[in-house]
Amino acid sequence: MKSFALTFTALVVVLTTFSQGYTVNGDASELGGNCYNITPPVTNQSGSIWYNDQIDLNEPFDIQFTANFDDSEAGADGMVFVFQQVSNTVVGTDGGDIGFGGFDPSVGIEFDIYQNGNRSDPIFDHIAIISNGSVDHNAPTNLGGPVQASLTDPNIEDGLDHIVQISWDPNSNLLSCWFDCELRVEATTDLINDVFEGDPMVFWGFTGATGGQFAEMNLCLDPYILGLPEVYTACPGDEVQLIFSETVIGTYSWEPAEYLDDATIPNPTAVVYDTTTFVLTYTDLCGVTQIDSTRIDVEYLDIDLGPDFSLCPGESAELNPGGDYDFEWSTGSEAPSISVEVPGTYYVDANQGNCYGSDTVVVSLGDGVTGVDYAVVNTICGEETGQLMVESVEGSGTAYFFDIGGASQSDSVFDNLAQGFYTLTVTSQDGCFISENFTVNSDLLVNADFVADPLEGFNPLVVNLTDLSTNNTNILYFVGDEVFPGNTQSITFEDAGSFVISQVAWNNSLACSDTAEVVVQVTELIDLFIPNVLTPNGDGRNDKLTVMMMGLQELDVIIYDRWGTLVHEDRVEVGELGSFDVWDPSDASDGTYYYVISGISLVGDRITKEGNLQVLSN
């Protein structure tokens, strides 16, 4: 019944194919219907099948499958269910290690149909829980068994499909194996910490191998390891296949059956028009019943024409639901959008295959606004005292809202307006509106005025200022480029000339200003110019005592000889400007003379000059 063979193990990467949720490697192959051949009936073969994604050993794990170990009592070597962390594309070597050797860390449940003495195999076909790539039952890596695989027969190479169930409970750390619905072996082991060093993520699958002897070993997986999808989505009347398994293992009963083409198969086709939940009652090969459910959510096209709205008189609106669908409007149009100009109820039906949707919108006639009468009060220049008063609104509404660029208000009066351009918008309760532009002008009330005293005189001339301006906030005085503050009480003119004093008065802004001006005439006062030598020889030069002056209205002239005798005395009316002959020395003897000349200025001041002069006739 059994024969002995010595083998060695190693992990190798081989040719890989992918099948739904599983990866098939090495000499293994897919048979269809969730069934797989682990080893063909050929010597020295090694194959593996791995679920594509890792699982978390913190979660419970249950799987049921059927296994066929051929019908030859001399067959070899067997198959192993494995948890490992290498990858989903590896296989072990052929022979007595059954493709499990070299996986470290790992946990396996072996189904051994060949007795290898060097691995302490019993004579009967057996099951054992093993770990870390070793199938030696005397090694500390052996966690449970070996036990006879079948409760009733030492030989499982009988050509029959045997029911196998493997279960892992992380709460109790219990790993169990049933064969033909009988519990055969279990082990309590902390797989996460004692085997996988704290890492709970593992690949699971099957390895198998032949050596000098061979057997064709097949298995068919219980699809319930994957469970049902939670939700399908479909349009009304769509055909939806409920995917459970390609393998008919056990019996199936779906409810409600009336929406299914066959309620007793793993993957029936459903047709529903409303969201429906289907319940599957699945009974496995050991008579264990499991219940799960899935749901088909029936979805409709999202068609939205927006909220109901009012259409203002004389206006139109576009109704556009969006989307690339076939449309049919209540107007008979099949266009993607329509333009409406009259009130009414409008609806649209949209279709895309079996999917459909619709929406309705009510368009009412809004209260129109056709005109507005208003009055504007100007603002004071530099202030915000303007006002707008809406006097009447022409329209079909009973209440209106007003705004001029700020917040909308029901009050028809706007106060405190500055100078500028505005837009008045009058809106009805239905959103119809009219807009009018208006201007708030400004009234200039500023009056610049002042008194300057005196307006004329000789330099230096002090001119006193008295402010008489009104309706202003600020003033400045200007003389040419020179600026004087508004509280200036006098301005002194050092130089002679004609000067303009300007007063600029304004109200808050220079744009709101007024100007007043006065002219000040300043006359320069010059000293008397008196020569110190006279030559009365008749040549026309210095023959007489001629004085030059400016700003004098009369002169008093007194001449003395060197002994103090009065020689000449006279009063001359001279005016303001010029040169005047005040003494003819032609009868005087040559010598030194003394003069006293004084004048009265235009403002009444007396100016006096005294000095000596020489008379030289030859």
Coordinates of C-alpha atoms in Angstrom, one line a residue:
M1 CA 0.0 0.0 0.0
K2 CA 2.8 2.4 0.8
S3 CA 6.3 2.7 -0.5
F4 CA 9.3 4.6 0.8
A5 CA 11.1 7.5 -1.0
L6 CA 13.7 10.0 0.2
T7 CA 13.2 13.6 -1.0
F8 CA 14.6 17.1 -0.3
T9 CA 12.7 20.4 -0.4
A10 CA 13.3 23.9 -1.7
L11 CA 11.2 26.9 -2.7
V12 CA 11.2 27.8 -6.4
V13 CA 9.4 30.3 -8.6
V14 CA 7.8 28.7 -11.6
L15 CA 5.5 29.4 -14.5
T16 CA 2.4 31.1 -13.2
T17 CA -1.2 31.5 -14.5
F18 CA -4.0 33.5 -12.9
S19 CA -7.6 32.2 -12.5
Q20 CA -10.2 34.6 -11.0
G21 CA -9.2 34.9 -7.4
Y22 CA -6.4 32.3 -7.5
T23 CA -2.9 32.0 -8.9
V24 CA -1.9 28.6 -10.4
N25 CA 1.8 27.7 -10.3
G26 CA 4.1 25.0 -11.5
D27 CA 2.6 21.7 -12.6
A28 CA -0.8 22.6 -11.2
S29 CA -3.6 23.5 -13.6
E30 CA -7.1 24.9 -13.7
L31 CA -10.0 22.4 -14.5
G32 CA -12.8 25.0 -14.5
G33 CA -15.7 25.4 -12.2
N34 CA -13.4 26.4 -9.3
C35 CA -11.7 23.0 -9.6
Y36 CA -7.9 22.5 -10.0
N37 CA -5.4 19.7 -10.6
I38 CA -2.6 19.9 -8.1
T39 CA -0.4 17.2 -9.6
P40 CA -0.9 15.3 -12.9
P41 CA -0.3 11.5 -12.9
V42 CA 3.4 11.9 -13.6
T43 CA 6.5 11.4 -11.5
N44 CA 8.4 14.3 -9.9
Q45 CA 5.7 16.9 -10.2
S46 CA 5.2 20.0 -8.0
G47 CA 2.3 22.5 -8.1
S48 CA 0.7 25.2 -6.0
I49 CA -2.5 27.2 -6.0
W50 CA -2.7 30.5 -4.0
Y51 CA -5.4 32.9 -3.3
N52 CA -4.3 36.2 -4.9
D53 CA -4.7 38.4 -1.8
Q54 CA -3.4 38.0 1.7
I55 CA -5.8 37.5 4.6
D56 CA -5.6 38.7 8.2
L57 CA -5.3 35.9 10.8
N58 CA -6.9 38.3 13.3
E59 CA -10.2 37.4 11.4
P60 CA -11.9 33.9 11.4
F61 CA -11.2 31.7 8.4
D62 CA -13.3 28.8 7.1
I63 CA -13.1 26.9 3.8
Q64 CA -14.7 23.8 2.5
F65 CA -13.5 21.9 -0.6
T66 CA -13.6 18.4 -2.1
A67 CA -10.3 16.6 -2.7
N68 CA -9.7 13.5 -4.9
F69 CA -6.5 11.5 -4.3
D70 CA -6.7 9.2 -7.3
D71 CA -7.5 5.5 -7.1
S72 CA -4.1 3.9 -6.8
E73 CA -3.0 2.5 -3.5
A74 CA 0.7 3.0 -4.6
G75 CA 0.2 6.7 -5.4
A76 CA 2.2 9.6 -3.9
D77 CA 2.7 11.9 -2.3
G78 CA -0.2 14.1 -1.3
M79 CA -1.3 17.7 -0.8
V80 CA -1.0 20.4 1.9
F81 CA -3.2 23.3 2.8
V82 CA -0.8 26.1 3.7
F83 CA -0.6 29.6 5.4
Q84 CA 2.7 31.3 4.3
Q85 CA 4.2 34.8 3.8
V86 CA 6.5 34.4 0.7
S87 CA 4.2 35.2 -2.2
N88 CA 1.4 33.8 -4.4
T89 CA 3.7 32.6 -7.1
V90 CA 5.9 30.0 -5.4
V91 CA 6.0 26.2 -5.3
G92 CA 8.0 23.7 -3.3
T93 CA 10.0 20.8 -4.6
D94 CA 8.5 17.5 -5.6
G95 CA 8.7 14.3 -3.5
G96 CA 8.1 13.6 0.2
D97 CA 7.9 17.2 1.4
I98 CA 4.7 17.5 -0.7
G99 CA 5.7 20.9 -1.9
F100 CA 5.6 22.3 1.7
G101 CA 9.3 22.1 2.4
G102 CA 11.2 25.4 2.7
F103 CA 8.2 27.6 3.7
D104 CA 9.5 29.2 6.9
P105 CA 7.5 30.6 8.7
S106 CA 4.4 28.6 7.7
V107 CA 1.6 26.4 8.9
G108 CA 0.2 23.5 6.9
I109 CA -2.4 20.7 7.1
E110 CA -1.0 17.8 5.2
F111 CA -3.0 15.0 3.4
D112 CA -0.3 12.4 3.0
I113 CA -1.0 9.3 0.9
Y114 CA 2.6 7.9 0.9
Q115 CA 4.6 6.5 3.8
N116 CA 8.0 8.1 4.1
G117 CA 9.8 6.4 7.0
N118 CA 12.3 9.2 7.5
R119 CA 9.5 11.5 8.2
S120 CA 7.8 9.3 10.8
D121 CA 4.8 8.7 8.6
P122 CA 2.3 6.1 9.9
I123 CA 1.2 3.3 7.6
F124 CA -2.3 4.7 6.9
D125 CA -3.2 7.7 4.8
H126 CA -3.1 10.5 7.3
I127 CA -3.7 14.1 8.2
A128 CA -1.3 16.2 10.4
I129 CA -0.9 19.9 11.4
I130 CA 2.7 20.9 10.6
S131 CA 4.7 24.1 10.5
N132 CA 7.8 25.9 9.2
G133 CA 8.3 23.8 6.1
S134 CA 8.8 20.4 7.9
V135 CA 6.6 17.3 7.4
D136 CA 8.6 15.3 10.1
H137 CA 6.0 14.2 12.7
N138 CA 8.7 13.7 15.3
A139 CA 10.0 17.2 15.0
P140 CA 8.8 20.0 17.3
T141 CA 7.3 21.7 14.3
N142 CA 4.6 19.0 14.3
L143 CA 1.6 20.7 15.9
G144 CA -1.2 18.0 15.7
G145 CA -1.6 14.4 14.5
P146 CA -0.8 12.5 12.5
V147 CA -4.2 10.8 12.5
Q148 CA -5.9 8.5 10.0
A149 CA -7.5 10.8 7.3
S150 CA -10.8 8.9 7.1
L151 CA -12.6 7.8 10.2
T152 CA -13.7 4.6 8.5
D153 CA -11.0 3.7 6.0
P154 CA -7.2 3.8 6.2
N155 CA -7.0 4.4 2.4
I156 CA -8.3 7.6 0.8
E157 CA -6.9 6.7 -2.7
D158 CA -10.4 5.5 -3.7
G159 CA -11.2 7.8 -6.6
L160 CA -13.9 9.5 -4.6
D161 CA -14.3 13.2 -3.8
H162 CA -13.8 13.7 -0.1
I163 CA -15.2 16.6 1.7
V164 CA -12.6 18.7 3.6
Q165 CA -13.3 21.6 5.8
I166 CA -10.6 23.8 7.5
S167 CA -11.4 26.4 10.2
W168 CA -9.3 28.9 12.1
D169 CA -10.7 30.7 15.2
P170 CA -8.4 33.6 16.3
N171 CA -10.3 34.1 19.5
S172 CA -9.4 30.6 20.8
N173 CA -6.3 30.1 18.6
L174 CA -7.9 26.8 17.4
L175 CA -7.0 25.4 14.0
S176 CA -9.3 22.5 13.0
C177 CA -9.7 20.0 10.1
W178 CA -12.8 17.9 9.2
F179 CA -12.6 15.0 6.7
D180 CA -15.8 13.7 5.2
C181 CA -17.7 15.9 7.7
E182 CA -15.8 14.3 10.7
L183 CA -13.5 16.3 12.9
R184 CA -10.1 14.6 12.6
V185 CA -7.4 16.9 14.0
E186 CA -7.1 20.2 15.7
A187 CA -4.3 22.2 17.4
T188 CA -4.4 25.2 19.7
T189 CA -1.6 27.5 18.6
D190 CA -1.1 31.3 18.6
L191 CA -0.3 31.4 14.8
I192 CA 0.2 35.1 14.7
N193 CA 2.8 35.4 17.5
D194 CA 4.3 31.8 17.8
V195 CA 4.6 31.1 14.1
F196 CA 4.5 34.3 12.2
E197 CA 6.3 36.5 14.7
G198 CA 3.5 39.0 15.2
D199 CA 2.6 39.6 11.5
P200 CA -1.0 38.4 10.8
M201 CA -1.0 38.8 7.0
V202 CA -0.6 35.5 5.1
F203 CA -1.2 33.9 1.8
W204 CA -3.3 30.8 1.8
G205 CA -3.5 28.0 -0.7
F206 CA -2.4 24.4 -1.6
T207 CA 0.8 22.6 -2.5
G208 CA 1.2 19.1 -3.9
A209 CA 3.9 16.9 -5.2
T210 CA 4.8 13.5 -6.7
G211 CA 8.1 11.7 -6.5
G212 CA 9.1 8.2 -7.8
Q213 CA 5.4 7.3 -7.4
F214 CA 2.6 9.5 -8.5
A215 CA -1.1 10.3 -8.2
E216 CA -3.5 12.6 -9.9
M217 CA -4.8 14.9 -7.2
N218 CA -7.6 17.3 -7.7
L219 CA -9.6 19.7 -5.6
C220 CA -12.7 21.8 -6.0
L221 CA -13.0 24.9 -3.8
D222 CA -16.1 25.9 -1.8
P223 CA -16.9 29.3 -3.3
Y224 CA -18.3 30.6 0.0
I225 CA -14.8 31.5 1.1
L226 CA -15.3 34.7 -1.0
G227 CA -18.9 35.5 0.1
L228 CA -21.4 37.5 -1.9
P229 CA -20.9 41.0 -3.1
E230 CA -22.9 43.4 -0.9
V231 CA -24.5 45.5 -3.6
Y232 CA -25.0 45.5 -7.4
T233 CA -26.3 48.5 -9.2
A234 CA -28.5 48.4 -12.3
C235 CA -31.1 50.3 -14.2
P236 CA -34.7 49.1 -14.1
G237 CA -35.1 46.0 -16.2
D238 CA -31.4 45.3 -16.6
E239 CA -30.2 41.7 -16.4
V240 CA -27.9 41.3 -13.4
Q241 CA -26.1 38.0 -12.7
L242 CA -25.7 37.3 -9.0
I243 CA -22.2 35.9 -8.9
F244 CA -21.6 33.2 -6.2
S245 CA -19.6 30.4 -7.7
E246 CA -18.8 28.4 -10.9
T247 CA -18.8 25.3 -8.8
V248 CA -22.0 23.5 -7.8
I249 CA -20.9 22.3 -4.4
G250 CA -23.9 21.8 -2.1
T251 CA -27.4 23.1 -2.7
Y252 CA -28.7 26.7 -3.3
S253 CA -31.9 28.5 -2.7
W254 CA -32.4 32.1 -3.6
E255 CA -35.3 34.3 -2.5
P256 CA -37.4 36.1 -3.9
A257 CA -37.3 33.5 -6.7
E258 CA -39.8 35.2 -9.0
Y259 CA -37.1 37.7 -10.2
L260 CA -34.6 35.0 -11.1
D261 CA -34.2 32.7 -14.1
D262 CA -33.2 29.8 -11.8
A263 CA -33.3 30.1 -8.0
T264 CA -31.4 26.8 -7.4
I265 CA -28.1 27.6 -9.2
P266 CA -25.1 29.4 -7.8
N267 CA -25.2 32.3 -10.3
P268 CA -28.8 33.1 -11.3
T269 CA -29.7 36.1 -13.5
A270 CA -32.1 38.7 -11.9
V271 CA -34.3 41.3 -13.5
V272 CA -35.9 43.8 -11.2
Y273 CA -37.4 47.3 -11.5
D274 CA -37.0 48.4 -7.9
T275 CA -34.2 48.0 -5.4
T276 CA -34.4 44.4 -4.2
T277 CA -32.5 42.3 -1.6
F278 CA -31.9 38.6 -2.5
V279 CA -31.2 36.0 0.2
L280 CA -29.1 32.9 -0.5
T281 CA -29.5 29.8 1.6
Y282 CA -26.5 27.6 0.9
T283 CA -26.1 24.1 2.3
D284 CA -22.6 22.6 2.0
L285 CA -21.7 19.0 1.5
C286 CA -21.7 18.3 5.2
G287 CA -25.3 19.6 5.5
V288 CA -24.2 22.9 7.1
T289 CA -26.4 25.8 6.1
Q290 CA -25.1 29.3 5.6
I291 CA -27.2 32.4 4.8
D292 CA -26.0 35.5 3.1
S293 CA -27.6 38.3 1.2
T294 CA -26.9 40.7 -1.6
R295 CA -28.8 43.7 -3.0
I296 CA -29.5 45.2 -6.4
D297 CA -29.9 48.9 -6.1
V298 CA -32.0 50.2 -9.0
E299 CA -30.8 53.6 -10.0
Y300 CA -32.5 56.1 -12.1
L301 CA -31.0 58.8 -14.3
D302 CA -30.3 62.0 -12.3
I303 CA -32.5 64.4 -14.3
D304 CA -32.8 67.9 -12.7
L305 CA -34.6 70.8 -14.2
G306 CA -34.0 72.9 -11.1
P307 CA -36.6 74.4 -8.8
D308 CA -39.8 76.0 -9.9
F309 CA -39.3 79.6 -11.0
S310 CA -41.0 82.7 -12.3
L311 CA -40.5 84.0 -15.8
C312 CA -40.5 87.8 -16.1
P313 CA -42.7 89.3 -18.8
G314 CA -41.0 89.4 -22.2
E315 CA -38.1 87.2 -21.2
S316 CA -37.2 83.5 -21.9
A317 CA -35.4 80.8 -20.0
E318 CA -33.5 77.7 -21.0
L319 CA -34.4 74.3 -19.5
N320 CA -31.3 72.1 -19.7
P321 CA -31.1 68.8 -17.6
G322 CA -27.6 67.9 -18.8
G323 CA -26.3 64.5 -19.7
D324 CA -25.9 62.6 -22.9
Y325 CA -29.3 60.9 -23.0
D326 CA -32.3 60.5 -25.3
F327 CA -34.8 63.2 -24.3
E328 CA -38.5 63.7 -24.9
W329 CA -40.0 67.0 -23.7
S330 CA -43.6 67.8 -22.9
T331 CA -43.4 70.2 -25.8
G332 CA -42.6 67.3 -28.2
S333 CA -39.0 68.4 -28.6
E334 CA -36.3 65.8 -28.5
A335 CA -33.5 68.3 -28.1
P336 CA -31.1 68.3 -25.1
S337 CA -32.6 71.6 -24.0
I338 CA -35.5 73.9 -24.8
S339 CA -36.3 77.6 -24.4
V340 CA -39.5 78.6 -22.7
E341 CA -41.2 82.0 -23.1
V342 CA -44.7 81.4 -21.6
P343 CA -45.7 80.1 -18.1
G344 CA -46.7 76.4 -17.7
T345 CA -45.7 73.0 -16.4
Y346 CA -42.8 71.5 -18.4
Y347 CA -41.4 67.9 -18.0
V348 CA -38.7 65.8 -19.7
D349 CA -38.2 62.1 -19.9
A350 CA -34.6 60.8 -20.4
N351 CA -33.5 57.4 -21.5
Q352 CA -30.3 55.5 -21.9
G353 CA -30.8 51.9 -22.5
N354 CA -33.0 50.5 -19.7
C355 CA -32.1 53.5 -17.5
Y356 CA -34.5 56.3 -17.4
G357 CA -35.4 59.4 -15.4
S358 CA -37.6 62.4 -15.5
D359 CA -38.2 65.8 -13.9
T360 CA -40.8 68.5 -13.9
V361 CA -40.6 72.2 -13.4
V362 CA -43.4 74.7 -13.0
V363 CA -42.8 78.1 -14.7
S364 CA -45.1 80.9 -13.5
L365 CA -45.5 84.5 -14.7
G366 CA -43.5 86.8 -12.5
D367 CA -44.5 90.3 -11.4
G368 CA -42.9 92.5 -14.0
V369 CA -41.3 95.9 -13.5
T370 CA -41.7 98.3 -16.4
G371 CA -40.8 101.7 -15.0
V372 CA -39.7 103.8 -12.0
D373 CA -40.0 107.4 -11.0
Y374 CA -37.6 109.0 -8.6
A375 CA -36.2 112.3 -7.3
V376 CA -32.6 113.1 -6.5
V377 CA -31.5 115.7 -4.0
N378 CA -27.9 117.0 -4.5
T379 CA -25.3 116.7 -1.9
I380 CA -23.4 119.5 -0.4
C381 CA -20.0 119.5 -2.0
G382 CA -17.5 117.8 0.3
E383 CA -20.3 116.1 2.3
E384 CA -22.6 113.1 2.0
T385 CA -26.0 114.7 2.2
G386 CA -27.5 113.5 -1.1
Q387 CA -30.8 111.6 -1.3
L388 CA -32.7 109.4 -3.6
M389 CA -36.4 109.0 -3.3
V390 CA -38.3 106.4 -5.3
E391 CA -41.7 108.0 -5.8
S392 CA -43.5 105.3 -7.8
V393 CA -42.9 101.9 -9.5
E394 CA -44.7 100.8 -12.7
G395 CA -45.4 97.0 -12.6
S396 CA -47.7 94.2 -11.7
G397 CA -46.2 93.5 -8.3
T398 CA -47.3 94.7 -4.9
A399 CA -44.0 94.8 -3.2
Y400 CA -40.5 95.7 -4.4
F401 CA -36.9 95.7 -3.3
F402 CA -34.5 98.5 -4.0
D403 CA -30.7 98.7 -4.2
I404 CA -28.1 101.2 -5.5
G405 CA -25.1 98.8 -5.4
G406 CA -25.3 97.8 -1.7
A407 CA -27.6 95.7 0.3
S408 CA -31.2 95.4 -1.1
Q409 CA -33.9 97.1 1.0
S410 CA -37.6 97.5 1.0
D411 CA -37.3 101.2 2.0
S412 CA -37.5 103.4 -1.2
V413 CA -35.4 106.2 0.2
F414 CA -31.6 106.3 0.3
D415 CA -29.9 108.9 2.4
N416 CA -26.4 110.1 3.0
L417 CA -25.3 109.8 -0.6
A418 CA -22.0 111.3 -1.9
Q419 CA -21.5 112.9 -5.2
G420 CA -21.3 110.3 -8.0
F421 CA -22.9 108.0 -10.5
Y422 CA -25.3 105.3 -9.2
T423 CA -27.5 102.5 -10.6
L424 CA -30.9 102.0 -9.1
T425 CA -32.3 98.5 -9.4
V426 CA -36.0 97.8 -8.6
T427 CA -36.8 94.1 -8.1
S428 CA -40.2 92.4 -7.7
Q429 CA -40.7 89.5 -5.3
D430 CA -40.5 87.2 -8.3
G431 CA -37.0 88.5 -9.3
C432 CA -38.1 90.6 -12.2
F433 CA -36.2 93.9 -12.2
I434 CA -35.5 97.2 -14.0
S435 CA -32.3 99.3 -13.6
E436 CA -31.9 103.1 -14.1
N437 CA -28.7 105.2 -13.8
F438 CA -28.8 108.4 -11.9
T439 CA -26.3 111.1 -10.8
V440 CA -25.9 112.8 -7.4
N441 CA -24.5 116.2 -8.2
S442 CA -22.9 118.5 -5.6
D443 CA -23.8 122.1 -4.6
L444 CA -20.8 124.3 -3.8
L445 CA -21.7 126.4 -0.8
V446 CA -18.2 127.4 0.1
N447 CA -17.6 131.2 0.0
A448 CA -14.0 132.4 0.2
D449 CA -13.7 136.1 1.5
F450 CA -11.3 138.2 3.5
V451 CA -10.1 141.8 4.1
A452 CA -6.5 142.9 3.5
D453 CA -5.5 146.2 5.1
P454 CA -3.7 148.3 3.8
L455 CA -3.8 147.5 0.2
E456 CA -0.8 149.8 -0.6
G457 CA 2.2 151.4 1.0
F458 CA 5.9 151.6 1.2
N459 CA 8.1 148.7 2.1
P460 CA 8.4 147.1 4.4
L461 CA 4.6 146.9 4.3
V462 CA 2.6 144.9 6.9
V463 CA -0.8 143.9 5.6
N464 CA -3.4 142.7 8.1
L465 CA -5.8 139.8 7.2
T466 CA -9.4 139.3 8.4
D467 CA -11.1 136.0 7.4
L468 CA -14.7 136.4 6.2
S469 CA -15.1 132.9 4.5
T470 CA -18.2 130.8 5.1
N471 CA -19.3 127.1 4.8
N472 CA -15.9 125.7 4.8
T473 CA -13.7 123.4 6.9
N474 CA -10.2 124.6 5.8
I475 CA -8.5 127.7 4.4
L476 CA -5.0 128.6 3.2
Y477 CA -3.4 131.9 1.9
F478 CA -1.1 132.1 -1.0
V479 CA 1.3 134.8 -2.2
G480 CA 2.9 133.5 -5.3
D481 CA 4.4 130.2 -4.4
E482 CA 4.5 130.9 -0.7
V483 CA 1.8 129.3 1.4
F484 CA 0.4 130.7 4.7
P485 CA -1.8 128.8 7.2
G486 CA -5.4 129.7 7.6
N487 CA -4.9 131.4 11.0
T488 CA -2.4 133.9 9.5
Q489 CA -3.3 137.4 10.8
S490 CA -0.8 139.5 8.8
I491 CA 1.7 139.3 5.9
T492 CA 4.8 141.6 5.7
F493 CA 6.1 142.6 2.2
E494 CA 9.8 143.5 2.3
D495 CA 10.1 144.2 -1.4
A496 CA 8.3 146.7 -3.5
G497 CA 5.9 145.6 -6.2
S498 CA 2.4 144.5 -7.0
F499 CA 1.3 141.3 -5.0
V500 CA -1.8 139.1 -5.2
I501 CA -3.0 137.6 -1.9
S502 CA -5.2 134.5 -2.6
Q503 CA -7.4 132.8 0.0
V504 CA -8.5 129.2 -0.9
A505 CA -11.4 127.9 1.2
W506 CA -12.7 124.3 0.9
N507 CA -15.2 122.0 2.5
N508 CA -13.6 118.6 3.3
S509 CA -12.2 118.2 -0.2
L510 CA -10.2 120.5 -2.5
A511 CA -12.7 119.6 -5.1
C512 CA -15.2 121.7 -3.1
S513 CA -13.2 124.9 -3.0
D514 CA -13.6 128.7 -3.6
T515 CA -10.9 131.4 -4.1
A516 CA -10.8 135.1 -3.2
E517 CA -8.0 137.5 -4.2
V518 CA -6.8 141.0 -3.4
V519 CA -3.9 143.1 -4.9
V520 CA -1.4 144.9 -2.7
Q521 CA 0.8 147.6 -4.0
V522 CA 4.1 148.1 -2.2
T523 CA 6.2 151.2 -3.0
E524 CA 9.9 151.3 -2.3
L525 CA 11.1 154.2 -0.1
I526 CA 14.6 155.5 -1.4
D527 CA 16.9 157.9 0.5
L528 CA 17.8 161.3 -1.0
F529 CA 20.8 161.2 -3.3
I530 CA 22.8 164.5 -2.9
P531 CA 26.1 165.2 -4.7
N532 CA 29.1 166.5 -2.7
V533 CA 30.8 168.7 -5.5
L534 CA 29.3 171.5 -7.6
T535 CA 31.1 173.1 -10.6
P536 CA 29.0 176.2 -11.7
N537 CA 31.1 176.8 -14.9
G538 CA 28.2 176.7 -17.4
D539 CA 29.2 173.4 -19.0
G540 CA 25.9 171.8 -18.0
R541 CA 27.4 169.3 -15.6
N542 CA 27.0 169.8 -11.8
D543 CA 26.2 173.4 -12.4
K544 CA 23.4 173.2 -9.8
L545 CA 22.6 171.3 -6.6
T546 CA 20.3 168.5 -8.0
V547 CA 18.9 165.9 -5.6
M548 CA 17.2 162.6 -6.6
M549 CA 14.5 160.9 -4.5
M550 CA 11.5 158.7 -4.6
G551 CA 8.4 158.7 -2.4
L552 CA 8.7 162.3 -1.2
Q553 CA 6.1 165.0 -1.7
E554 CA 8.1 168.1 -0.7
L555 CA 11.7 169.2 0.3
D556 CA 13.0 171.8 2.7
V557 CA 16.5 173.0 1.6
I558 CA 18.9 175.1 3.8
I559 CA 22.5 176.0 2.8
Y560 CA 25.2 177.5 5.0
D561 CA 28.7 178.7 4.2
R562 CA 31.6 177.6 6.3
W563 CA 31.1 180.3 8.8
G564 CA 27.5 179.3 9.4
T565 CA 25.9 182.1 7.4
L566 CA 22.6 181.1 5.8
V567 CA 23.2 181.2 2.1
H568 CA 20.0 179.6 0.7
E569 CA 16.6 178.4 2.1
D570 CA 13.7 177.1 0.1
R571 CA 10.7 174.7 0.1
V572 CA 10.2 172.6 -3.1
E573 CA 7.1 170.7 -4.1
V574 CA 8.6 167.7 -5.8
G575 CA 6.0 165.0 -6.1
E576 CA 6.9 161.3 -5.7
L577 CA 9.7 160.5 -8.0
G578 CA 12.5 162.3 -9.9
S579 CA 15.5 164.7 -9.7
F580 CA 15.1 168.3 -8.8
D581 CA 17.4 171.4 -8.8
V582 CA 17.2 172.9 -5.3
W583 CA 20.1 175.6 -5.4
D584 CA 22.0 177.5 -8.1
P585 CA 25.5 178.3 -6.7
S586 CA 26.6 180.5 -9.7
D587 CA 26.7 183.6 -7.5
A588 CA 28.4 181.8 -4.6
S589 CA 32.1 181.9 -3.9
D590 CA 34.2 178.8 -4.2
G591 CA 34.5 177.0 -0.9
T592 CA 32.9 174.6 1.5
Y593 CA 29.2 174.7 2.3
Y594 CA 26.9 172.9 4.7
Y595 CA 23.4 171.7 3.7
V596 CA 20.4 170.4 5.6
I597 CA 17.8 168.9 3.3
S598 CA 14.7 167.2 4.6
G599 CA 11.5 165.8 2.9
I600 CA 8.1 164.6 3.8
S601 CA 7.2 161.1 2.6
L602 CA 3.8 160.1 1.1
V603 CA 2.8 158.6 4.4
G604 CA 3.9 161.8 6.4
D605 CA 7.3 160.6 7.6
R606 CA 10.1 163.2 7.6
I607 CA 13.5 162.2 6.2
T608 CA 16.5 164.6 6.8
K609 CA 20.0 164.6 5.2
E610 CA 22.9 166.8 6.3
G611 CA 26.4 167.1 4.9
N612 CA 29.2 169.2 3.3
L613 CA 29.6 170.0 -0.4
Q614 CA 32.3 171.8 -2.4
V615 CA 31.7 174.6 -4.9
L616 CA 34.5 174.9 -7.5
S617 CA 33.9 177.3 -10.3
N618 CA 37.3 176.8 -12.1

